[in-house]
Coordinates of N, CA and C and ligand atoms in Angstrom, one line a residue:
M230 N 209.4 100.6 192.2 CA 210.1 99.9 191.2 C 209.9 98.4 191.4
N231 N 209.6 97.7 190.3 CA 209.3 96.3 190.3 C 210.6 95.4 190.2
S232 N 211.4 95.4 191.2 CA 212.7 94.7 191.0 C 212.5 93.3 191.5
L233 N 213.0 92.4 190.6 CA 212.9 91.0 190.8 C 214.1 90.4 191.5
I234 N 215.3 90.9 191.0 CA 216.6 90.6 191.7 C 217.3 91.8 192.1
S235 N 217.7 91.9 193.3 CA 218.5 93.0 193.8 C 219.8 92.5 194.4
L236 N 220.9 93.2 194.0 CA 222.2 93.0 194.6 C 222.6 94.1 195.5
K237 N 223.0 93.8 196.7 CA 223.4 94.9 197.6 C 224.8 94.6 198.0
N238 N 225.7 95.5 197.6 CA 227.1 95.3 197.9 C 227.7 93.9 197.7
I239 N 227.3 93.3 196.6 CA 227.8 92.0 196.3 C 229.3 92.0 195.9
S240 N 230.1 91.2 196.6 CA 231.5 91.1 196.2 C 231.8 89.6 196.1
K241 N 232.7 89.3 195.2 CA 233.1 87.9 195.1 C 234.6 87.9 194.8
T242 N 235.3 87.2 195.7 CA 236.8 87.1 195.6 C 237.1 85.6 195.6
F243 N 237.8 85.1 194.6 CA 238.2 83.7 194.6 C 239.5 83.6 195.3
L244 N 239.6 82.6 196.2 CA 240.8 82.4 196.9 C 241.5 81.1 196.5
N245 N 242.5 81.3 195.7 CA 243.4 80.2 195.3 C 244.7 80.4 196.1
D246 N 245.8 80.2 195.4 CA 247.1 80.6 196.1 C 247.2 82.1 196.3
K247 N 246.5 82.8 195.4 CA 246.3 84.3 195.7 C 244.9 84.7 195.5
K248 N 244.6 85.9 196.0 CA 243.2 86.4 196.0 C 242.9 86.9 194.6
I249 N 241.7 86.5 194.0 CA 241.3 87.1 192.8 C 240.0 87.8 193.0
P250 N 240.0 89.2 193.2 CA 238.8 89.9 193.4 C 238.1 90.0 192.0
V251 N 236.8 89.5 191.9 CA 236.1 89.5 190.6 C 235.0 90.5 190.6
L252 N 234.1 90.4 191.6 CA 233.0 91.4 191.7 C 233.3 92.3 192.9
K253 N 233.1 93.6 192.7 CA 233.4 94.5 193.8 C 232.2 95.4 194.2
K254 N 231.6 95.0 195.3 CA 230.5 95.8 195.8 C 229.5 96.3 194.8
I255 N 228.9 95.3 194.2 CA 227.9 95.6 193.1 C 226.5 95.9 193.8
N256 N 225.9 97.0 193.4 CA 224.6 97.4 193.8 C 223.8 97.5 192.5
Y257 N 222.8 96.7 192.4 CA 222.0 96.8 191.1 C 220.7 96.1 191.3
S258 N 219.6 96.6 190.6 CA 218.3 95.9 190.7 C 217.9 95.6 189.3
F259 N 217.5 94.4 189.1 CA 217.0 93.9 187.8 C 215.5 93.9 187.9
L260 N 214.9 94.5 186.9 CA 213.4 94.7 186.9 C 212.7 93.5 186.2
R261 N 211.5 93.2 186.7 CA 210.6 92.3 186.1 C 210.1 92.8 184.8
G262 N 210.0 91.9 183.8 CA 209.5 92.3 182.5 C 210.5 92.9 181.6
K263 N 211.8 92.9 182.0 CA 212.8 93.5 181.1 C 213.9 92.4 180.7
V264 N 214.5 92.8 179.6 CA 215.6 91.9 179.1 C 216.9 92.7 179.2
Y265 N 217.9 92.1 179.8 CA 219.2 92.7 180.0 C 220.3 91.9 179.3
S266 N 221.2 92.6 178.6 CA 222.4 91.9 178.1 C 223.6 92.3 178.9
L267 N 224.5 91.4 179.1 CA 225.7 91.6 179.9 C 226.9 91.3 179.0
M268 N 227.7 92.4 178.8 CA 228.9 92.2 178.0 C 230.1 92.4 178.9
G269 N 231.3 92.4 178.4 CA 232.5 92.6 179.2 C 233.6 91.6 178.7
P270 N 234.8 92.0 178.9 CA 235.9 91.1 178.4 C 235.9 89.7 179.1
S271 N 236.6 88.8 178.4 CA 236.7 87.5 179.0 C 237.4 87.6 180.4
G272 N 236.9 87.0 181.4 CA 237.4 87.1 182.7 C 236.9 88.2 183.6
S273 N 236.0 89.0 183.0 CA 235.5 90.2 183.8 C 234.5 89.8 184.8
G274 N 234.0 88.6 184.8 CA 233.1 88.2 185.9 C 231.6 88.0 185.5
K275 N 231.3 87.9 184.2 CA 229.9 87.7 183.8 C 229.4 86.4 184.3
S276 N 230.1 85.3 184.1 CA 229.6 84.0 184.5 C 229.6 83.9 186.1
T277 N 230.6 84.6 186.7 CA 230.6 84.6 188.2 C 229.3 85.3 188.7
L278 N 228.9 86.4 188.0 CA 227.7 87.1 188.4 C 226.5 86.2 188.2
L279 N 226.4 85.6 187.0 CA 225.2 84.8 186.7 C 225.1 83.6 187.7
N280 N 226.2 83.0 188.1 CA 226.2 81.9 189.0 C 225.8 82.3 190.4
I281 N 226.0 83.6 190.7 CA 225.5 84.0 192.0 C 224.0 84.3 191.9
L282 N 223.6 84.9 190.8 CA 222.1 85.2 190.7 C 221.3 83.9 190.7
S283 N 221.9 82.8 190.2 CA 221.2 81.5 190.1 C 221.5 80.7 191.4
M284 N 222.2 81.3 192.3 CA 222.6 80.7 193.6 C 223.4 79.4 193.5
I285 N 224.0 79.2 192.3 CA 224.9 78.1 192.2 C 226.2 78.4 192.9
D286 N 226.6 79.6 193.0 CA 227.8 80.0 193.7 C 227.3 81.1 194.7
K287 N 228.1 81.3 195.7 CA 227.7 82.3 196.7 C 228.7 83.5 196.8
P288 N 228.2 84.6 197.1 CA 229.1 85.8 197.1 C 230.0 85.7 198.3
S289 N 231.1 86.4 198.3 CA 232.0 86.5 199.5 C 231.4 87.5 200.5
K290 N 230.7 88.5 200.0 CA 230.0 89.5 200.8 C 228.8 90.0 200.1
G291 N 227.9 90.6 200.9 CA 226.7 91.3 200.3 C 225.5 90.4 200.3
L292 N 224.4 91.1 199.9 CA 223.1 90.5 199.9 C 222.5 90.3 198.5
L293 N 221.8 89.1 198.3 CA 221.1 88.9 197.1 C 219.6 88.8 197.5
L294 N 218.8 89.6 196.9 CA 217.3 89.5 197.1 C 216.6 89.0 195.9
I295 N 215.8 88.0 196.0 CA 215.0 87.6 194.9 C 213.5 87.7 195.3
D296 N 212.7 88.5 194.5 CA 211.4 88.8 195.0 C 211.3 89.5 196.3
N297 N 212.3 90.3 196.6 CA 212.4 91.1 197.8 C 212.7 90.2 199.0
K298 N 213.1 88.9 198.8 CA 213.4 88.1 199.9 C 214.9 87.8 199.9
E299 N 215.5 88.0 201.1 CA 217.0 87.8 201.2 C 217.3 86.3 201.0
I300 N 218.3 86.0 200.2 CA 218.7 84.6 200.0 C 219.8 84.2 201.1
N301 N 219.5 83.1 201.7 CA 220.5 82.6 202.7 C 221.3 81.5 202.0
F302 N 222.5 81.8 201.6 CA 223.3 80.9 200.8 C 223.7 79.6 201.5
S303 N 223.5 79.5 202.8 CA 223.8 78.2 203.4 C 222.7 77.3 203.4
N304 N 221.5 77.8 203.0 CA 220.3 77.0 203.0 C 220.1 76.4 201.6
T305 N 220.9 75.4 201.2 CA 221.0 75.0 199.8 C 219.7 74.3 199.4
S306 N 219.0 73.6 200.3 CA 217.8 72.8 199.9 C 216.7 73.8 199.5
I307 N 216.5 74.9 200.3 CA 215.5 75.9 200.0 C 215.9 76.6 198.7
N308 N 217.2 76.9 198.5 CA 217.7 77.6 197.3 C 217.5 76.7 196.1
D309 N 217.7 75.4 196.2 CA 217.4 74.5 195.1 C 216.0 74.5 194.7
K310 N 215.1 74.6 195.7 CA 213.6 74.7 195.4 C 213.3 76.0 194.7
I311 N 213.9 77.1 195.2 CA 213.6 78.4 194.6 C 214.1 78.4 193.1
R312 N 215.3 77.8 192.9 CA 215.9 77.7 191.6 C 215.0 77.0 190.6
S313 N 214.5 75.8 191.1 CA 213.8 75.0 190.1 C 212.4 75.6 189.8
K314 N 211.9 76.3 190.8 CA 210.6 77.0 190.6 C 210.7 78.3 189.8
K315 N 211.7 79.0 190.1 CA 211.7 80.4 189.6 C 212.7 80.7 188.5
I316 N 213.8 79.9 188.4 CA 214.9 80.2 187.5 C 215.1 79.2 186.4
G317 N 215.2 79.7 185.2 CA 215.7 78.8 184.1 C 217.1 79.2 183.7
I318 N 217.9 78.2 183.4 CA 219.3 78.6 183.1 C 219.7 77.9 181.7
V319 N 220.3 78.7 180.9 CA 220.8 78.2 179.6 C 222.3 78.5 179.6
Y320 N 223.1 77.4 179.3 CA 224.6 77.6 179.2 C 225.1 77.6 177.7
Q321 N 226.3 77.9 177.6 CA 226.9 77.9 176.2 C 226.9 76.5 175.7
Q322 N 227.3 75.5 176.4 CA 227.2 74.1 176.1 C 225.9 73.7 176.7
N323 N 225.0 73.2 175.8 CA 223.7 73.0 176.3 C 223.5 71.9 177.4
N324 N 224.6 71.1 177.7 CA 224.5 70.0 178.6 C 223.2 69.3 178.7
L325 N 222.7 68.9 177.6 CA 221.5 68.0 177.6 C 222.0 66.6 178.0
L326 N 221.1 65.8 178.6 CA 221.6 64.4 178.9 C 221.6 63.6 177.7
P327 N 222.8 63.0 177.4 CA 223.0 62.4 176.1 C 222.1 61.1 175.9
D328 N 221.8 60.4 177.0 CA 221.1 59.2 176.8 C 219.5 59.4 176.9
F329 N 219.1 60.6 176.8 CA 217.7 60.8 176.8 C 217.3 61.6 175.6
T330 N 216.0 61.4 175.1 CA 215.6 62.1 174.0 C 215.3 63.6 174.3
A331 N 215.1 64.4 173.3 CA 214.8 65.8 173.4 C 213.6 65.9 174.4
L332 N 212.5 65.2 174.1 CA 211.3 65.2 175.0 C 211.6 64.9 176.4
E333 N 212.4 63.8 176.6 CA 212.7 63.4 178.0 C 213.6 64.4 178.7
N334 N 214.5 65.0 178.0 CA 215.3 66.1 178.6 C 214.5 67.2 179.1
V335 N 213.4 67.5 178.4 CA 212.6 68.7 178.8 C 211.6 68.2 179.9
Y336 N 211.0 67.1 179.7 CA 210.0 66.7 180.7 C 210.6 66.3 182.0
L337 N 211.8 65.8 182.0 CA 212.4 65.4 183.3 C 212.6 66.7 184.2
S338 N 212.8 67.8 183.6 CA 213.0 69.0 184.3 C 211.7 69.4 185.0
S339 N 210.6 69.2 184.3 CA 209.2 69.5 184.8 C 208.9 68.5 185.9
L340 N 209.2 67.2 185.7 CA 208.9 66.2 186.6 C 209.6 66.4 188.0
A341 N 210.8 67.1 187.9 CA 211.5 67.4 189.1 C 210.7 68.3 190.1
L342 N 209.8 69.0 189.5 CA 209.0 70.0 190.3 C 207.7 69.5 190.6
N343 N 207.0 68.8 189.7 CA 205.7 68.2 190.0 C 205.8 66.8 189.5
D344 N 205.4 65.8 190.3 CA 205.6 64.4 189.9 C 204.5 63.7 189.1
N345 N 203.8 64.5 188.3 CA 202.8 64.0 187.5 C 203.4 63.8 186.1
K346 N 203.7 62.5 185.7 CA 204.4 62.3 184.5 C 203.6 62.7 183.2
N347 N 202.3 62.4 183.2 CA 201.6 62.8 182.0 C 201.5 64.3 181.8
K348 N 201.3 65.0 182.9 CA 201.2 66.4 182.9 C 202.6 67.0 182.4
S349 N 203.6 66.4 183.0 CA 205.0 66.9 182.6 C 205.3 66.7 181.1
I350 N 204.9 65.6 180.6 CA 205.1 65.3 179.2 C 204.3 66.3 178.3
E351 N 203.0 66.5 178.8 CA 202.2 67.4 178.0 C 202.8 68.8 178.0
K352 N 203.3 69.3 179.1 CA 203.9 70.6 179.2 C 205.1 70.7 178.3
A353 N 205.9 69.6 178.4 CA 207.2 69.6 177.6 C 206.8 69.6 176.1
K354 N 205.8 68.9 175.7 CA 205.4 68.9 174.3 C 205.0 70.3 173.8
I355 N 204.3 71.0 174.7 CA 203.8 72.3 174.3 C 205.0 73.3 174.1
I356 N 205.9 73.2 175.0 CA 207.1 74.1 174.9 C 208.0 73.8 173.7
I357 N 208.1 72.5 173.5 CA 209.0 72.1 172.4 C 208.3 72.5 171.1
N358 N 207.0 72.4 171.0 CA 206.3 72.9 169.8 C 206.5 74.4 169.6
K359 N 206.5 75.1 170.7 CA 206.7 76.6 170.6 C 208.1 76.9 170.1
M360 N 209.1 76.0 170.3 CA 210.4 76.1 169.8 C 210.5 75.6 168.4
G361 N 209.4 75.2 167.8 CA 209.4 74.7 166.5 C 210.0 73.3 166.3
L362 N 210.1 72.5 167.3 CA 210.9 71.3 167.2 C 210.0 70.0 167.5
S363 N 208.7 70.1 167.3 CA 207.9 68.9 167.6 C 208.4 67.7 166.8
S364 N 208.9 67.9 165.6 CA 209.3 66.8 164.8 C 210.6 66.2 165.3
R365 N 211.3 66.8 166.3 CA 212.5 66.3 166.8 C 212.4 65.7 168.2
E366 N 211.2 65.6 168.7 CA 211.0 65.2 170.1 C 211.7 63.9 170.5
G367 N 211.7 62.9 169.5 CA 212.2 61.6 169.8 C 213.7 61.5 169.5
H368 N 214.3 62.6 169.1 CA 215.7 62.6 168.8 C 216.6 62.6 170.0
Y369 N 217.7 61.9 170.0 CA 218.7 62.1 171.0 C 219.6 63.3 170.7
P370 N 220.2 64.0 171.7 CA 221.0 65.2 171.5 C 222.0 65.0 170.3
S371 N 222.6 63.8 170.2 CA 223.6 63.6 169.1 C 222.9 63.6 167.8
E372 N 221.6 63.5 167.7 CA 220.8 63.5 166.5 C 220.2 64.9 166.2
L373 N 220.7 65.9 166.9 CA 220.2 67.3 166.7 C 221.3 68.2 166.3
S374 N 221.0 69.2 165.5 CA 222.0 70.2 165.2 C 222.3 71.1 166.4
G375 N 223.3 71.9 166.3 CA 223.7 72.7 167.4 C 222.6 73.7 167.8
G376 N 221.9 74.3 166.8 CA 220.9 75.2 167.1 C 219.6 74.5 167.7
E377 N 219.4 73.3 167.2 CA 218.2 72.5 167.7 C 218.5 72.2 169.2
M378 N 219.7 71.7 169.4 CA 220.1 71.4 170.8 C 219.9 72.6 171.7
Q379 N 220.3 73.7 171.3 CA 220.2 74.9 172.1 C 218.7 75.3 172.3
R380 N 217.9 75.1 171.3 CA 216.5 75.4 171.5 C 215.8 74.4 172.4
I381 N 216.3 73.2 172.4 CA 215.8 72.2 173.4 C 216.2 72.6 174.8
A382 N 217.5 73.1 174.9 CA 218.0 73.5 176.2 C 217.1 74.7 176.7
I383 N 216.7 75.6 175.8 CA 215.9 76.7 176.2 C 214.5 76.2 176.6
A384 N 214.0 75.2 175.9 CA 212.7 74.6 176.2 C 212.8 74.0 177.6
R385 N 213.9 73.3 177.9 CA 214.1 72.7 179.2 C 214.1 73.8 180.3
A386 N 214.8 74.9 180.0 CA 214.9 76.0 181.0 C 213.5 76.6 181.2
L387 N 212.6 76.5 180.2 CA 211.3 77.2 180.3 C 210.2 76.4 180.8
V388 N 210.4 75.1 180.9 CA 209.2 74.2 181.1 C 208.5 74.4 182.4
N389 N 209.2 74.9 183.4 CA 208.5 75.3 184.6 C 208.1 76.7 184.7
E390 N 208.0 77.3 183.6 CA 207.6 78.7 183.5 C 208.3 79.7 184.5
P391 N 209.6 79.7 184.4 CA 210.3 80.5 185.4 C 210.1 82.0 185.2
D392 N 210.1 82.8 186.3 CA 210.1 84.2 186.2 C 211.4 84.8 185.8
I393 N 212.5 84.0 186.0 CA 213.8 84.5 185.7 C 214.5 83.6 184.7
L394 N 215.0 84.1 183.6 CA 215.7 83.3 182.7 C 217.2 83.8 182.6
L395 N 218.2 83.0 182.9 CA 219.6 83.4 182.8 C 220.2 82.6 181.7
A396 N 221.0 83.3 180.9 CA 221.6 82.6 179.8 C 223.1 83.1 179.7
D397 N 224.0 82.1 179.8 CA 225.4 82.5 179.7 C 226.0 82.1 178.4
E398 N 226.2 83.1 177.5 CA 226.7 82.9 176.2 C 225.9 81.8 175.5
P399 N 224.6 81.9 175.4 CA 223.8 80.8 174.9 C 224.1 80.4 173.5
T400 N 224.7 81.3 172.7 CA 224.9 81.0 171.3 C 226.4 80.9 171.0
G401 N 227.2 80.9 172.1 CA 228.7 81.0 171.9 C 229.3 79.9 171.1
S402 N 228.5 78.7 171.0 CA 229.1 77.6 170.2 C 228.4 77.4 168.9
L403 N 227.6 78.4 168.5 CA 226.9 78.3 167.2 C 227.4 79.2 166.1
D404 N 227.1 78.9 164.9 CA 227.5 79.8 163.8 C 226.6 81.0 163.8
Q405 N 227.0 82.0 163.1 CA 226.3 83.3 163.2 C 224.8 83.2 162.9
S406 N 224.4 82.5 161.8 CA 223.0 82.5 161.4 C 222.2 81.7 162.3
T407 N 222.7 80.6 162.8 CA 222.0 79.8 163.8 C 221.9 80.6 165.1
A408 N 222.9 81.2 165.5 CA 222.9 82.1 166.7 C 221.8 83.1 166.6
K409 N 221.6 83.7 165.4 CA 220.6 84.7 165.2 C 219.2 84.1 165.5
E410 N 219.0 82.9 165.0 CA 217.7 82.3 165.2 C 217.4 82.0 166.6
V411 N 218.5 81.5 167.3 CA 218.3 81.2 168.7 C 218.0 82.5 169.5
F412 N 218.7 83.6 169.2 CA 218.5 84.8 169.9 C 217.1 85.4 169.6
K413 N 216.6 85.2 168.4 CA 215.2 85.7 168.1 C 214.3 84.9 169.1
V414 N 214.5 83.6 169.2 CA 213.6 82.8 170.1 C 213.7 83.4 171.5
L415 N 215.0 83.6 172.0 CA 215.2 84.1 173.3 C 214.6 85.4 173.6
R416 N 214.7 86.3 172.6 CA 214.2 87.7 172.8 C 212.7 87.6 172.9
N417 N 212.1 86.7 172.1 CA 210.6 86.6 172.1 C 210.0 86.0 173.4
L418 N 210.9 85.6 174.3 CA 210.4 85.0 175.6 C 210.1 86.0 176.6
K419 N 210.3 87.3 176.2 CA 210.0 88.4 177.1 C 208.5 88.4 177.4
T420 N 208.1 88.4 178.7 CA 206.7 88.6 179.1 C 206.7 89.7 180.2
K421 N 205.6 90.2 180.6 CA 205.6 91.3 181.5 C 206.0 90.8 182.9
N422 N 206.0 89.6 183.2 CA 206.4 89.1 184.5 C 207.8 88.5 184.5
R423 N 208.4 88.4 183.4 CA 209.7 87.6 183.3 C 210.9 88.6 183.2
L424 N 212.0 88.2 183.9 CA 213.2 88.9 183.8 C 214.2 88.0 183.0
I425 N 214.8 88.5 182.0 CA 215.8 87.8 181.2 C 217.1 88.5 181.2
I426 N 218.2 87.7 181.6 CA 219.5 88.3 181.6 C 220.4 87.4 180.8
Y427 N 221.1 87.9 179.8 CA 222.0 87.0 179.1 C 223.4 87.7 178.9
A428 N 224.4 86.8 179.0 CA 225.8 87.3 178.8 C 226.2 87.0 177.3
T429 N 226.8 87.9 176.7 CA 227.2 87.7 175.3 C 228.5 88.5 175.0
H430 N 229.2 88.0 174.0 CA 230.3 88.8 173.5 C 230.0 89.5 172.2
N431 N 228.7 89.3 171.8 CA 228.3 89.8 170.4 C 227.5 91.1 170.6
R432 N 228.0 92.2 170.0 CA 227.3 93.5 170.1 C 225.9 93.5 169.5
F433 N 225.8 92.8 168.4 CA 224.5 92.8 167.7 C 223.5 92.2 168.7
F434 N 223.8 91.0 169.3 CA 222.8 90.4 170.2 C 222.6 91.2 171.5
A435 N 223.7 91.9 171.9 CA 223.6 92.7 173.1 C 222.6 93.8 172.9
N436 N 222.6 94.3 171.7 CA 221.7 95.5 171.3 C 220.2 95.1 171.3
M437 N 219.9 93.8 171.3 CA 218.5 93.3 171.3 C 217.9 93.5 172.7
A438 N 218.7 93.8 173.7 CA 218.1 93.9 175.0 C 217.5 95.2 175.3
D439 N 216.6 95.3 176.3 CA 216.1 96.6 176.7 C 217.2 97.4 177.4
C440 N 218.1 96.7 178.1 CA 219.1 97.4 178.8 C 220.4 96.7 178.6
K441 N 221.4 97.5 178.2 CA 222.7 96.9 177.9 C 223.7 97.2 179.0
L442 N 224.2 96.1 179.6 CA 225.1 96.3 180.8 C 226.5 95.8 180.4
E443 N 227.5 96.4 181.1 CA 228.9 95.9 180.9 C 229.6 95.7 182.2
M444 N 230.3 94.6 182.3 CA 231.1 94.4 183.5 C 232.4 95.1 183.3
I445 N 232.7 96.1 184.2 CA 233.9 96.9 184.1 C 234.5 97.0 185.5
D446 N 235.7 96.6 185.7 CA 236.4 96.7 187.0 C 235.6 96.1 188.1
G447 N 234.9 95.0 187.9 CA 234.2 94.3 188.9 C 232.9 94.9 189.2
N448 N 232.4 95.8 188.4 CA 231.1 96.4 188.6 C 230.2 96.4 187.4
I449 N 228.9 96.6 187.6 CA 228.0 96.7 186.4 C 227.8 98.1 186.0
K450 N 228.1 98.4 184.7 CA 227.9 99.8 184.2 C 226.7 99.7 183.2
T451 N 225.8 100.6 183.2 CA 224.8 100.7 182.2 C 225.3 101.4 181.0
I452 N 225.3 100.6 179.9 CA 225.8 101.2 178.6 C 224.7 101.9 177.9
H453 N 223.6 101.3 178.0 CA 222.5 101.8 177.3 C 221.2 101.3 177.9
G454 N 220.3 102.1 178.3 CA 219.1 101.6 178.9 C 217.9 102.3 178.4
R455 N 216.9 101.5 178.0 CA 215.6 102.1 177.6 C 214.6 102.0 178.7
I456 N 215.1 101.5 179.8 CA 214.2 101.2 180.9 C 213.9 102.5 181.7
K457 N 212.6 102.7 181.8 CA 212.2 103.9 182.6 C 212.0 103.6 184.0
Ligands
ATP535 N1 236.4 78.7 190.7 C1 237.3 79.6 190.5 N2 238.4 79.7 191.2 C2 239.3 80.7 190.9 N3 239.1 81.7 190.0 C3 238.0 81.7 189.3 C4 237.0 80.6 189.5 N4 236.0 80.9 188.6 C5 236.3 82.0 188.0 N5 237.5 82.5 188.4 C6 238.2 83.7 187.9 O1 237.3 84.8 188.0 C7 237.4 85.6 186.9 C8 236.1 85.9 186.2 O2 235.7 84.6 185.6 P1 234.3 84.5 184.8 O3 234.2 83.1 184.3 O4 233.2 85.1 185.6 O5 234.5 85.5 183.5 P2 233.6 85.8 182.3 O6 233.4 87.3 182.2 O7 232.4 84.9 182.3 O8 234.6 85.4 181.1 P3 234.2 84.7 179.7 O9 233.7 85.8 178.8 O10 235.5 84.1 179.2 O11 233.2 83.6 179.9 C9 238.5 85.0 185.9 O12 239.7 85.7 186.2 C10 238.5 83.6 186.4 O13 239.8 83.1 186.2
MG536 MG1 231.7 83.3 181.1

């Protein structure tokens, strides 16, 4: 099996004044070349799971393997490198840098990985063009529509050609028809080497995945899978 991310007995409990167990001994393998949707009620742990997969947060227990290599959650500098090289992340709020143009937002992400400015700009332009937004390159986020901002955020997540794309309710703040457009873009990013996982509350968008997952009682249940 060509698994790109594996979870072994992953648990996450938040400790505030009382314990909040969110993820409970999850065992699951996400395969390369597949698209997964993740549904589940608000508070069921979708974002918590995605934050662990992106190594932004660490599990309370269990192992995370990326490319069959165990992640050491205390080694943040190595994990930062793995993240910038292999993982693209899109959030509900696109969090583009407000004082930078669309092009700058995308190319800065590329520059963080290789410090060749001209090459970074060239790569950013290509990916923005793929998103159909060449004419908006010089616009600041405040001069873009919600859907355009989100497509620029996707371009930024993709500029380093990550094998893993994680999206947490990427169209949660968009109207239905703009959301559909953005999802079409997202779904078309499937390649044979890439793993895409997105959390959504929308059944229609969830159905666009190869495999539909749901967070239930702190665990991942397969609702529908076309994956062999
Ligand atoms: N930093 C934190 N400290 C304490 N509790 C937290 C923290 N982050 C999340 N939680 C709790 O963990 C649970 C899961 O939250 P999470 O954000 O993963 O849910 P979700 O499935 O993404 O929900 P939504 O659909 O609303 O985005 C919630 O009960 C939440 O209150
Ligand atoms: Mg969430």
